[in-house]
mmCIF file with all atom_site columns, C-alpha atoms in Angstrom:
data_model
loop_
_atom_site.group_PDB
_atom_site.id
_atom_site.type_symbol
_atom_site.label_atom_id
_atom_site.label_alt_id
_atom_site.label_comp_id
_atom_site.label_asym_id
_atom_site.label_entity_id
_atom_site.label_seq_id
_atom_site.pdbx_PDB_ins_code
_atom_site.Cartn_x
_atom_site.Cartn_y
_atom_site.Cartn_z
_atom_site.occupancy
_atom_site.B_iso_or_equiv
_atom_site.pdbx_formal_charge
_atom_site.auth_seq_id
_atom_site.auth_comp_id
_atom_site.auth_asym_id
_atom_site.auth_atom_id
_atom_site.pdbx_PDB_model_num
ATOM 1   C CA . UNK A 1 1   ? -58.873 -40.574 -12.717 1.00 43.00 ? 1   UNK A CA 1
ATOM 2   C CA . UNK A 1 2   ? -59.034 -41.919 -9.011  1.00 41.00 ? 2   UNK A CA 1
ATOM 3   C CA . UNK A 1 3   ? -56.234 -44.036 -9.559  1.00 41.00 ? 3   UNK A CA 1
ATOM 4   C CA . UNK A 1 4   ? -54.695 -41.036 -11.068 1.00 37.00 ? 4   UNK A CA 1
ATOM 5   C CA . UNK A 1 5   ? -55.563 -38.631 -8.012  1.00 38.00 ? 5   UNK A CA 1
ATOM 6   C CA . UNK A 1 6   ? -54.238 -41.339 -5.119  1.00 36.00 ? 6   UNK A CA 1
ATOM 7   C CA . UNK A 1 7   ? -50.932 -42.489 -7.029  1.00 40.00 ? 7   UNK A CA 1
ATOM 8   C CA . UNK A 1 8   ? -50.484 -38.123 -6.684  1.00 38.00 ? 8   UNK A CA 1
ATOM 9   C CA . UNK A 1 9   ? -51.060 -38.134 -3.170  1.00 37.00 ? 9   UNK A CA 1
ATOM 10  C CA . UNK A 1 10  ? -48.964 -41.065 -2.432  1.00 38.00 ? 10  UNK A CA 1
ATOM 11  C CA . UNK A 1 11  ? -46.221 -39.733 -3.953  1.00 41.00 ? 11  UNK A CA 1
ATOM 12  C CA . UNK A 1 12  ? -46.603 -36.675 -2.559  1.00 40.00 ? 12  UNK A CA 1
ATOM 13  C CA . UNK A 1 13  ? -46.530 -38.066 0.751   1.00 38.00 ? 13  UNK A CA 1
ATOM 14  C CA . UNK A 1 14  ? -43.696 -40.002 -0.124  1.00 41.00 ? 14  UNK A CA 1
ATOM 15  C CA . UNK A 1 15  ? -41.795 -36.362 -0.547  1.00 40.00 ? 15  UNK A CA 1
ATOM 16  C CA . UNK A 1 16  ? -43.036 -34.644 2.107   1.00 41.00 ? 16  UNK A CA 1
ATOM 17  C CA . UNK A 1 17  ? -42.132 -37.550 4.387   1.00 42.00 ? 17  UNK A CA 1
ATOM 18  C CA . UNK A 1 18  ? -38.556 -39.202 3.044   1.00 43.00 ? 18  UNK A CA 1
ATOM 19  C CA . UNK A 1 19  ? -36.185 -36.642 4.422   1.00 46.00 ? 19  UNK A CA 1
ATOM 20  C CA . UNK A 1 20  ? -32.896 -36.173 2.837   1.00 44.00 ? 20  UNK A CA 1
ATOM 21  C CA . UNK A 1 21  ? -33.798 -39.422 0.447   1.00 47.00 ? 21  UNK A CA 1
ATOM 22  C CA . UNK A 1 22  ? -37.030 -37.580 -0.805  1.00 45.00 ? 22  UNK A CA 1
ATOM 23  C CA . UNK A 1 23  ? -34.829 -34.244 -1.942  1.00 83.00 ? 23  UNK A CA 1
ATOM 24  C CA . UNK A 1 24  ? -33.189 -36.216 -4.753  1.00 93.00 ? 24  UNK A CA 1
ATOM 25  C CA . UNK A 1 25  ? -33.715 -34.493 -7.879  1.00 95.00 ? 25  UNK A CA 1
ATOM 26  C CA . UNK A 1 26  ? -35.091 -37.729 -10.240 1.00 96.00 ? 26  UNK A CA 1
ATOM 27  C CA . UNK A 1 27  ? -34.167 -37.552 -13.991 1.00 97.00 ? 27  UNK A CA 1
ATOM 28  C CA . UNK A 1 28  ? -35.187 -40.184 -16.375 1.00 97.00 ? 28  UNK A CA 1
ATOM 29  C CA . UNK A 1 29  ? -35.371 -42.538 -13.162 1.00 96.00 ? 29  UNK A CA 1
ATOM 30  C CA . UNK A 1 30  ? -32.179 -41.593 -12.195 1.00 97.00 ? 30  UNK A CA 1
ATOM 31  C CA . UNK A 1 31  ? -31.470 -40.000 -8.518  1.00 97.00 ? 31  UNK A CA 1
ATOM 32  C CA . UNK A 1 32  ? -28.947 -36.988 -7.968  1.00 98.00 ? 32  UNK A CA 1
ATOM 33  C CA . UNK A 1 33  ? -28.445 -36.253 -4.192  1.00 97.00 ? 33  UNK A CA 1
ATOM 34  C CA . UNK A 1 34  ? -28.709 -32.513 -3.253  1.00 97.00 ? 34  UNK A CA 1
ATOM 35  C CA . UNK A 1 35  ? -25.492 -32.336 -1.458  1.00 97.00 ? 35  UNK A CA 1
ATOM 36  C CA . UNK A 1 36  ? -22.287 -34.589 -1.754  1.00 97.00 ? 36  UNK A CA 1
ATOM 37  C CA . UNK A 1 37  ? -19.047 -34.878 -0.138  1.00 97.00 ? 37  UNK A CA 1
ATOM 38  C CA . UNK A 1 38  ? -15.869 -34.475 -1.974  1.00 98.00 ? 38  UNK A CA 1
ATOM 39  C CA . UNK A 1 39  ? -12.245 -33.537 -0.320  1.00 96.00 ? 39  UNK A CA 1
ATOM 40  C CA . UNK A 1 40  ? -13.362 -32.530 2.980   1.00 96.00 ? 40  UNK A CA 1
ATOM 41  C CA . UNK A 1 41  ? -16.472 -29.896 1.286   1.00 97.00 ? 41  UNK A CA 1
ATOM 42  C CA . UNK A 1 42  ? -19.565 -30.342 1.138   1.00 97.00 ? 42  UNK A CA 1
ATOM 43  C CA . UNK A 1 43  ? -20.841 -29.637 -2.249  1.00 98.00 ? 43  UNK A CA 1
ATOM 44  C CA . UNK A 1 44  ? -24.606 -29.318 -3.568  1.00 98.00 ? 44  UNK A CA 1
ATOM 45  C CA . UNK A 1 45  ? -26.005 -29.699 -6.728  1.00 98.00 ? 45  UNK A CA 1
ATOM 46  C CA . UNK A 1 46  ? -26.226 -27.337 -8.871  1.00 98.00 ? 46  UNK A CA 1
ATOM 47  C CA . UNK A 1 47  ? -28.614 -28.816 -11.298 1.00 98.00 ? 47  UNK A CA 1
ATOM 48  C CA . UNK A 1 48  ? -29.578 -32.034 -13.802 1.00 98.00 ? 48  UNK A CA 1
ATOM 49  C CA . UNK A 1 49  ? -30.603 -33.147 -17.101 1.00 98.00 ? 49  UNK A CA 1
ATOM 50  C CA . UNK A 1 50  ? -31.164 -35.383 -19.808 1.00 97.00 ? 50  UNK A CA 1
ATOM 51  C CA . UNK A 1 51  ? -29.087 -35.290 -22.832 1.00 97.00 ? 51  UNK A CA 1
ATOM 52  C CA . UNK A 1 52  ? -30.607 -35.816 -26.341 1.00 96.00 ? 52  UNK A CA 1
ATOM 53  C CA . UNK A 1 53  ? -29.616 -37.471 -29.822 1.00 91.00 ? 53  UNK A CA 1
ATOM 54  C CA . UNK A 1 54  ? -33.045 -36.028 -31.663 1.00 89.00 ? 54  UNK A CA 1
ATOM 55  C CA . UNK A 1 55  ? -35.305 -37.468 -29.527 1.00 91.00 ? 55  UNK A CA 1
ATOM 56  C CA . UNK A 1 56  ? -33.450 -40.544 -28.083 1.00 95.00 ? 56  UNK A CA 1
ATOM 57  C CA . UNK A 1 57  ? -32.128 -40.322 -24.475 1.00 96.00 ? 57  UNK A CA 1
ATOM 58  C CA . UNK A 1 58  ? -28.358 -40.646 -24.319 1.00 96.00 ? 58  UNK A CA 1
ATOM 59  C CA . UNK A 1 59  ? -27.886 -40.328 -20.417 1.00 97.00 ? 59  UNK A CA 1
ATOM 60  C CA . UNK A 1 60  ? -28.055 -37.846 -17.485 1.00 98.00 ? 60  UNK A CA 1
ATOM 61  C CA . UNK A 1 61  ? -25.887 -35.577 -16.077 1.00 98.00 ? 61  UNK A CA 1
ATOM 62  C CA . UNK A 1 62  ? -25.689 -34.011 -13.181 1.00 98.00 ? 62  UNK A CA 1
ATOM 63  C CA . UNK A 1 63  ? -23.216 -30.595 -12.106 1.00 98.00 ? 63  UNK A CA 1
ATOM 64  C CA . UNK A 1 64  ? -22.017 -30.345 -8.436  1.00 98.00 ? 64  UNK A CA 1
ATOM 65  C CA . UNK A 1 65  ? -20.130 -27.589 -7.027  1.00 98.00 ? 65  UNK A CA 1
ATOM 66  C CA . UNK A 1 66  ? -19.512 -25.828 -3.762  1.00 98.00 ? 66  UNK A CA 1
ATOM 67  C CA . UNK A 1 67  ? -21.706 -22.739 -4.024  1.00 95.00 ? 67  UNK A CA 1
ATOM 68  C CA . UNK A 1 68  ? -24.914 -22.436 -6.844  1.00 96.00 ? 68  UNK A CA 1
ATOM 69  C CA . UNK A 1 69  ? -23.974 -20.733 -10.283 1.00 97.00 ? 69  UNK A CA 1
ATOM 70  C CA . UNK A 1 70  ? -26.187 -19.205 -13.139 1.00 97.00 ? 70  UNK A CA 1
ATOM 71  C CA . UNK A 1 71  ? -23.623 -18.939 -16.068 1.00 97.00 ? 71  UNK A CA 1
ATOM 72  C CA . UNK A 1 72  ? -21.153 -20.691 -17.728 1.00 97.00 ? 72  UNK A CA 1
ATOM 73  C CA . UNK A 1 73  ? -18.605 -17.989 -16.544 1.00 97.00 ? 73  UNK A CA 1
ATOM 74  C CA . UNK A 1 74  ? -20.184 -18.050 -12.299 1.00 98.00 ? 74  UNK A CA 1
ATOM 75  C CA . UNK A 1 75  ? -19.187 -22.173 -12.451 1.00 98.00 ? 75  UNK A CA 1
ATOM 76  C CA . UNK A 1 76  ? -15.458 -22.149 -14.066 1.00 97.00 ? 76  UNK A CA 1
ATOM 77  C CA . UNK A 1 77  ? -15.209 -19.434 -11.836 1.00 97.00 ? 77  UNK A CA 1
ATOM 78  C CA . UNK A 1 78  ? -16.694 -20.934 -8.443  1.00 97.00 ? 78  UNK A CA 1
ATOM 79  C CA . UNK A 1 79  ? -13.441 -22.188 -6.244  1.00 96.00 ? 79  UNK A CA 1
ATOM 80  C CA . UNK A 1 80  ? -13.294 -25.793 -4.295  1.00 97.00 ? 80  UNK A CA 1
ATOM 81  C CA . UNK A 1 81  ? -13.776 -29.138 -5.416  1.00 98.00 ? 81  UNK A CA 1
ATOM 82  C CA . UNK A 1 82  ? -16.260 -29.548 -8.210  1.00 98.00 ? 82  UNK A CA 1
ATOM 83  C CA . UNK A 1 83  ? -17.720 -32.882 -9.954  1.00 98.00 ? 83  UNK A CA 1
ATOM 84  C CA . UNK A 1 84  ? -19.675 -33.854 -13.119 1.00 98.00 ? 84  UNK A CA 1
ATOM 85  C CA . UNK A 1 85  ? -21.648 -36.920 -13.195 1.00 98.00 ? 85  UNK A CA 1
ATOM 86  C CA . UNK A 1 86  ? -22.789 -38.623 -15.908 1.00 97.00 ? 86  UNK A CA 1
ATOM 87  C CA . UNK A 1 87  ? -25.270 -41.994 -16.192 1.00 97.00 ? 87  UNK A CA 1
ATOM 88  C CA . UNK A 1 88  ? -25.829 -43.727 -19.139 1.00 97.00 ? 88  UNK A CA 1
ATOM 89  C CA . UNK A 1 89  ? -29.482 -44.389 -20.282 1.00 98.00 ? 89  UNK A CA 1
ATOM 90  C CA . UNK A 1 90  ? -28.529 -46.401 -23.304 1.00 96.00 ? 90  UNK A CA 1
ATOM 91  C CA . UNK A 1 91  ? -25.350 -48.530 -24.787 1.00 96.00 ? 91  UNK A CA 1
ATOM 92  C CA . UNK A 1 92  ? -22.827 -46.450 -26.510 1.00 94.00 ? 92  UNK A CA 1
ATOM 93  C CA . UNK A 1 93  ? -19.482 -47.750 -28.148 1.00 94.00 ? 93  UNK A CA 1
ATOM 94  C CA . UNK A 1 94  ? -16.708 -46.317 -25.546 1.00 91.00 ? 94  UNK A CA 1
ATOM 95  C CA . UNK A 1 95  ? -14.214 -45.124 -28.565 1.00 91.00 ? 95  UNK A CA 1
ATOM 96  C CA . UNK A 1 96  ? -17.495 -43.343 -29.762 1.00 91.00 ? 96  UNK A CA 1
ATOM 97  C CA . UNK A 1 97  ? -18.113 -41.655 -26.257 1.00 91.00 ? 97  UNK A CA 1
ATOM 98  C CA . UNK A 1 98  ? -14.231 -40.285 -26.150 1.00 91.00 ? 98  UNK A CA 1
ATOM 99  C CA . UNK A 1 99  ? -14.427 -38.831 -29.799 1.00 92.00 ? 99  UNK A CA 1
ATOM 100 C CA . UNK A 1 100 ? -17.704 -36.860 -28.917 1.00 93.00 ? 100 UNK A CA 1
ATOM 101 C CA . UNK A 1 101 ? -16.258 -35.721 -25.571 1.00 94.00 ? 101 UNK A CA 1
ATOM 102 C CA . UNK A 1 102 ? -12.820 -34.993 -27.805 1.00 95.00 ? 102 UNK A CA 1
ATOM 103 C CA . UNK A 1 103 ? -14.954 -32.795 -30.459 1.00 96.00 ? 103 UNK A CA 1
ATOM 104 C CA . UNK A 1 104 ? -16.861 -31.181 -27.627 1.00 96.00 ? 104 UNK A CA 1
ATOM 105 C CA . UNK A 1 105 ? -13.902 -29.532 -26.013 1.00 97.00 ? 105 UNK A CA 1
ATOM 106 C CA . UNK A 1 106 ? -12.079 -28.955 -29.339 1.00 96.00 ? 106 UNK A CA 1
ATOM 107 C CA . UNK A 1 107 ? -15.944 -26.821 -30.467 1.00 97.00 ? 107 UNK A CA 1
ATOM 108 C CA . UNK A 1 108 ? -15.543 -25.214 -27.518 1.00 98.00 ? 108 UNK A CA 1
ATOM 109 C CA . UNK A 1 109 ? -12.452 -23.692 -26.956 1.00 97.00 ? 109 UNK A CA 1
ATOM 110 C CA . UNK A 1 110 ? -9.488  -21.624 -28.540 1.00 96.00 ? 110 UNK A CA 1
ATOM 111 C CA . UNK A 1 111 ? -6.879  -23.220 -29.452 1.00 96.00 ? 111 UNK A CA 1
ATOM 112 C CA . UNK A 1 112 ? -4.476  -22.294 -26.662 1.00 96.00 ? 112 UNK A CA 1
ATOM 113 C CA . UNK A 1 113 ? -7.024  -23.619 -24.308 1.00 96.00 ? 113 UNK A CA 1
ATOM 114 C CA . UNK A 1 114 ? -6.758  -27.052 -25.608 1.00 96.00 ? 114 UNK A CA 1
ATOM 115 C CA . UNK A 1 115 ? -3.478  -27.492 -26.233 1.00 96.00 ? 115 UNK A CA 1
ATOM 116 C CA . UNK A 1 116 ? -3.254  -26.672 -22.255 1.00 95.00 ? 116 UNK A CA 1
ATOM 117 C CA . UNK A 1 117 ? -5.698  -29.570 -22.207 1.00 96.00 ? 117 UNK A CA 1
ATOM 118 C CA . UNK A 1 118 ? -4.750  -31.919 -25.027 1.00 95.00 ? 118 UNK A CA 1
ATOM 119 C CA . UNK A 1 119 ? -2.750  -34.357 -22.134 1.00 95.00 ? 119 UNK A CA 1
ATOM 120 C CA . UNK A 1 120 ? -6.311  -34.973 -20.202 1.00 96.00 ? 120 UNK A CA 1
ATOM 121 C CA . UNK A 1 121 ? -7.982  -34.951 -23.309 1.00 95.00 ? 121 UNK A CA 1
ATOM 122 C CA . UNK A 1 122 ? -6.054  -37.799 -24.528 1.00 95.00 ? 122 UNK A CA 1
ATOM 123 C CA . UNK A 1 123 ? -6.064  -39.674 -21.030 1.00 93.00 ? 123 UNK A CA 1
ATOM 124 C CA . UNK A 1 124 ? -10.276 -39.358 -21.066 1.00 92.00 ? 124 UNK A CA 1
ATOM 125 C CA . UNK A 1 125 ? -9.989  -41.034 -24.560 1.00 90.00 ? 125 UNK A CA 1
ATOM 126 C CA . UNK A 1 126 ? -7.563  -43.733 -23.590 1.00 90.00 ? 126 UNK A CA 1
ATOM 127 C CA . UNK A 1 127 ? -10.051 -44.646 -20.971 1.00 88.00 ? 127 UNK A CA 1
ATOM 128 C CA . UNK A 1 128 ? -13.031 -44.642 -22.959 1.00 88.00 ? 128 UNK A CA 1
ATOM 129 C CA . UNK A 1 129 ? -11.014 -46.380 -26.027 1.00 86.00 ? 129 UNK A CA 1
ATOM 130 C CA . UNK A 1 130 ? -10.221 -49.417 -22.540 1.00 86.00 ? 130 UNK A CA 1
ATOM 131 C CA . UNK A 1 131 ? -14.067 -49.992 -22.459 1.00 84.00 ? 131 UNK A CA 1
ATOM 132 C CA . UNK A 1 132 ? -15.819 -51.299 -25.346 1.00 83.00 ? 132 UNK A CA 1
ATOM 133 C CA . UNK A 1 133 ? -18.604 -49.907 -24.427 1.00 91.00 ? 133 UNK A CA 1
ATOM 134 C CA . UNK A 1 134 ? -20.700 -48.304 -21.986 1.00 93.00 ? 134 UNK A CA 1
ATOM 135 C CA . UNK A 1 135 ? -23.764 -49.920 -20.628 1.00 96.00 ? 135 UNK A CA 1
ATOM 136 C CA . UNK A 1 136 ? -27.573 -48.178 -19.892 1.00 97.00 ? 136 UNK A CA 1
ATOM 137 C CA . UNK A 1 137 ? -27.052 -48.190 -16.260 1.00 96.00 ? 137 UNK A CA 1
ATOM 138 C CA . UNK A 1 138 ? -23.361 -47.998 -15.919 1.00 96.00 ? 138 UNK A CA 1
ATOM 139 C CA . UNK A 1 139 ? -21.619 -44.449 -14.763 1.00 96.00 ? 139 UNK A CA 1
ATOM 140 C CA . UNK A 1 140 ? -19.119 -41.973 -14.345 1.00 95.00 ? 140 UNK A CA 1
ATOM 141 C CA . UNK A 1 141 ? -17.754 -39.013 -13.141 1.00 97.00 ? 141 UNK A CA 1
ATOM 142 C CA . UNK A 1 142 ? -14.969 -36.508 -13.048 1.00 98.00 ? 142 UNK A CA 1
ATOM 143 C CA . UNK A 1 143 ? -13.685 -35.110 -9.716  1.00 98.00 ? 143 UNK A CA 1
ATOM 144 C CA . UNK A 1 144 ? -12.066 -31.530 -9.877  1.00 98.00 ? 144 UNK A CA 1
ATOM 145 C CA . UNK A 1 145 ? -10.302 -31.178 -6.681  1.00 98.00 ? 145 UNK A CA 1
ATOM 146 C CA . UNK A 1 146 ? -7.620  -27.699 -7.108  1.00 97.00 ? 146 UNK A CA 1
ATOM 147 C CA . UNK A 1 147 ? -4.186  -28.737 -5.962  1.00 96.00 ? 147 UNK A CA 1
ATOM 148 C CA . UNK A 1 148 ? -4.794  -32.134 -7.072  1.00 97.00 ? 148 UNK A CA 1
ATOM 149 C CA . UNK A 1 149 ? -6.670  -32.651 -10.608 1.00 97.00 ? 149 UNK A CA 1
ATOM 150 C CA . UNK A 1 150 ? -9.333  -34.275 -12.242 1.00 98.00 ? 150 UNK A CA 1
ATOM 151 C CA . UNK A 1 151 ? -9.813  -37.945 -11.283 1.00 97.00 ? 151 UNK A CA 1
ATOM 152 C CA . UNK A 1 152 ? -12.034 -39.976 -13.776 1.00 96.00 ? 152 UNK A CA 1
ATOM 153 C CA . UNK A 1 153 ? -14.609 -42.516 -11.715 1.00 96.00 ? 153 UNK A CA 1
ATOM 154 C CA . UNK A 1 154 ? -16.473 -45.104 -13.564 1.00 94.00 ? 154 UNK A CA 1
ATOM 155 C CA . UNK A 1 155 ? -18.859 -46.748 -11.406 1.00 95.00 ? 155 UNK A CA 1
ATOM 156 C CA . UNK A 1 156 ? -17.582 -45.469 -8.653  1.00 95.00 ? 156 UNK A CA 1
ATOM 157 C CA . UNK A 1 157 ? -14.251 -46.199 -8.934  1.00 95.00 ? 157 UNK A CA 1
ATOM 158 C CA . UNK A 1 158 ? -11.134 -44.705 -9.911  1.00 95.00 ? 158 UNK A CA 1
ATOM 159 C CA . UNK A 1 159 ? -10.087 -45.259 -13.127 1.00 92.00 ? 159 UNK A CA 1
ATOM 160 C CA . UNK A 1 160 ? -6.443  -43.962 -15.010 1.00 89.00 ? 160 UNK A CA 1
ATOM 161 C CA . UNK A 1 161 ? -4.102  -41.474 -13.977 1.00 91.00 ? 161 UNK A CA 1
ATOM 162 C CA . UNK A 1 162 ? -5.255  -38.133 -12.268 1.00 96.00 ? 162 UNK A CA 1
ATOM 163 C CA . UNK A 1 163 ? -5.134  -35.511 -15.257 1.00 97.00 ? 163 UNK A CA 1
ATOM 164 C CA . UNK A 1 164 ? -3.088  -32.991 -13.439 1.00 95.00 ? 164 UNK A CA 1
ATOM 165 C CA . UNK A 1 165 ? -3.613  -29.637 -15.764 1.00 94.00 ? 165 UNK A CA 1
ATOM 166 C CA . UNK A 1 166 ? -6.141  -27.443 -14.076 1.00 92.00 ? 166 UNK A CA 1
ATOM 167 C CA . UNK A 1 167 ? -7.349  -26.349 -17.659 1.00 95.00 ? 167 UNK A CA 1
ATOM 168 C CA . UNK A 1 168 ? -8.361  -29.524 -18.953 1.00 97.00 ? 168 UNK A CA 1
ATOM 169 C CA . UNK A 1 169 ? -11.689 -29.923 -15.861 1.00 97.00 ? 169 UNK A CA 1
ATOM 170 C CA . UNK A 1 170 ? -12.979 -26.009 -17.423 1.00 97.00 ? 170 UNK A CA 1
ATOM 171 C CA . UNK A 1 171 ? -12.647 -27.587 -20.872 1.00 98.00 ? 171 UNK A CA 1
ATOM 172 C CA . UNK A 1 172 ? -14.287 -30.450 -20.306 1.00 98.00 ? 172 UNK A CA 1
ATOM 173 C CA . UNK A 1 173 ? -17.073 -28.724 -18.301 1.00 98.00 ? 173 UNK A CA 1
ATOM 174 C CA . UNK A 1 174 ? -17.657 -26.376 -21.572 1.00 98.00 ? 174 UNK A CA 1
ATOM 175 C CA . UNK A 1 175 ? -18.848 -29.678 -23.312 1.00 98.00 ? 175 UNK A CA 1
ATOM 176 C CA . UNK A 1 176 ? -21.869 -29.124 -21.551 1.00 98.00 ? 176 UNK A CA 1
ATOM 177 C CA . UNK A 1 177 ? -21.788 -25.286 -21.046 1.00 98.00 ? 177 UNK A CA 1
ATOM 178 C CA . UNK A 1 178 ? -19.760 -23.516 -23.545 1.00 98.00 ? 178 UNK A CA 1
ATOM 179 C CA . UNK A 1 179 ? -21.072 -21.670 -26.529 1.00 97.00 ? 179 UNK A CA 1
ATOM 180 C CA . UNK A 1 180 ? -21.758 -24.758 -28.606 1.00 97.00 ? 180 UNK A CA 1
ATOM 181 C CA . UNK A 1 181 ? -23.407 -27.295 -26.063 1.00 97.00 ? 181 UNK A CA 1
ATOM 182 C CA . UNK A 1 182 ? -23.822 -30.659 -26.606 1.00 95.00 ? 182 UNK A CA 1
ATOM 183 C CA . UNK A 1 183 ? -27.520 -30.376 -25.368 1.00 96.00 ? 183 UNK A CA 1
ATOM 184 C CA . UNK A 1 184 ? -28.913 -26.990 -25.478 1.00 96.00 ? 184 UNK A CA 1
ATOM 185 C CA . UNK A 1 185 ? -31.629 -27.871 -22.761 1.00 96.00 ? 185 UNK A CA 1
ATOM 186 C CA . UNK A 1 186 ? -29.235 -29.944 -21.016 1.00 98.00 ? 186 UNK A CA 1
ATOM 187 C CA . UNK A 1 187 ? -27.045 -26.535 -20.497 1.00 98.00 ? 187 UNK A CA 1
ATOM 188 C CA . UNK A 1 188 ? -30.155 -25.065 -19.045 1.00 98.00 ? 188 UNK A CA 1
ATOM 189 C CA . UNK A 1 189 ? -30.420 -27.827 -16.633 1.00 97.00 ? 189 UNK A CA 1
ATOM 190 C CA . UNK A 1 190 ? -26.802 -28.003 -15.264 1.00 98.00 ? 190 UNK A CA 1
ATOM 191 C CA . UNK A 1 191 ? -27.489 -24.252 -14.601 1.00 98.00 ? 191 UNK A CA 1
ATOM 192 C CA . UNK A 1 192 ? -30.049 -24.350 -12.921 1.00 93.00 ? 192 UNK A CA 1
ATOM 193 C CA . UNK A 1 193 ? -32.927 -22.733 -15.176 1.00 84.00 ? 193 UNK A CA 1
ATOM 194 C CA . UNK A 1 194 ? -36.256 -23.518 -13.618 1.00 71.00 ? 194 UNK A CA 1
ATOM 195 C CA . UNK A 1 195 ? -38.129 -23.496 -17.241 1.00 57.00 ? 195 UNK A CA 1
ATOM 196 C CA . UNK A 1 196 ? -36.113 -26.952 -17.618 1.00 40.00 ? 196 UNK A CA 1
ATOM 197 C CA . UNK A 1 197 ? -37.218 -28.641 -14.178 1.00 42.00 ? 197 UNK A CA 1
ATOM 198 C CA . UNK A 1 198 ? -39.921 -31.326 -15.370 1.00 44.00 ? 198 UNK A CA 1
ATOM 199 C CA . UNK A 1 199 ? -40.421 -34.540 -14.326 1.00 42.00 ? 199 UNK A CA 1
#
């Protein structure tokens, strides 16, 4: 119990006196910085989760944006530069990773929708489909930035062509936070709901 009571103060101390390192938000061991920069704005989290197969850990992710938002319908809707970042807590087969991301949007929108999104749908896959798999450990992210498109970032790094159509980042996102989420708690998280804040 001692041991117990000074490994609590210790790390309290360690949060009180870090600074900007200490205001990570820590999932599964992995560290999302409150605030990011990404085409000249200064975005913040907006929140950051685990997601689930049963009871296995698949990897985190972690929803950035330039103002906070509640709902589904507050984040498509925020404006600016926006980013969704994903770490991988176990191995997955990369052809596997682009048909679940593929099925996600495709549950998740109308039709319409994803034929305005079937081109970035196909280039995610193609870059999945490039990597035989994805390691625990190993990255990536989409970067929204309006004007531009979605860039796809695996371990940092660029990766394929930027997807140009504006639809396909709010499809994608809806993976996540549409009406048939991949990870019902997960959804919580990237929005933010304090019930789903545990270490």
């Amino acid at each position: 119990m001692r041991a117990f009571i000074v490994a609590a103060l210790l790390a309290a101390t360690g949060l009180c006196g870090g600074g900007a390192q200490a205001q990570a938000v820590e999932v599964a061991n992995v560290k999302y910085e409150q605030t990011l920069d990404l085409a000249g704005q200064k975005l913040q989290l907006n929140g950051a989760g685990i997601r689930y197969k049963f009871v296995v850990k698949v990897y985190t992710a972690g929803l950035y944006l330039t103002h906070k938002a509640g709902t589904t319908q507050e984040v498509l809707a925020t404006p600016g530069p926006k980013r969704i970042h994903i770490q991988m807590l176990r191995d997955i087969d990369g052809n596997e990773l682009g048909k679940l991301f593929t099925k996600g949007i495709e549950a998740n929108v109308t039709r319409d929708e994803f034929a305005k999104s079937i081109n970035g749908v196909l280039k995610l896959s193609e870059v999945f489909a490039s990597r035989k798999q994805l390691n625990s450990g190993e990255n990536f992210s989409v970067d929204y930035v309006p004007g531009i498109g979605s860039t796809v970032l695996l371990n940092g790094k660029p990766i394929g062509e930027t997807i140009k159509e504006p639809e396909f980042f709010s499809a994608l996102l809806r993976i996540w936070l549409g009406d048939k989420p991949a990870d019902d708690g997960l959804k919580d998280s990237l929005l933010g709901v304090k019930r789903e804040r545990r270490r």
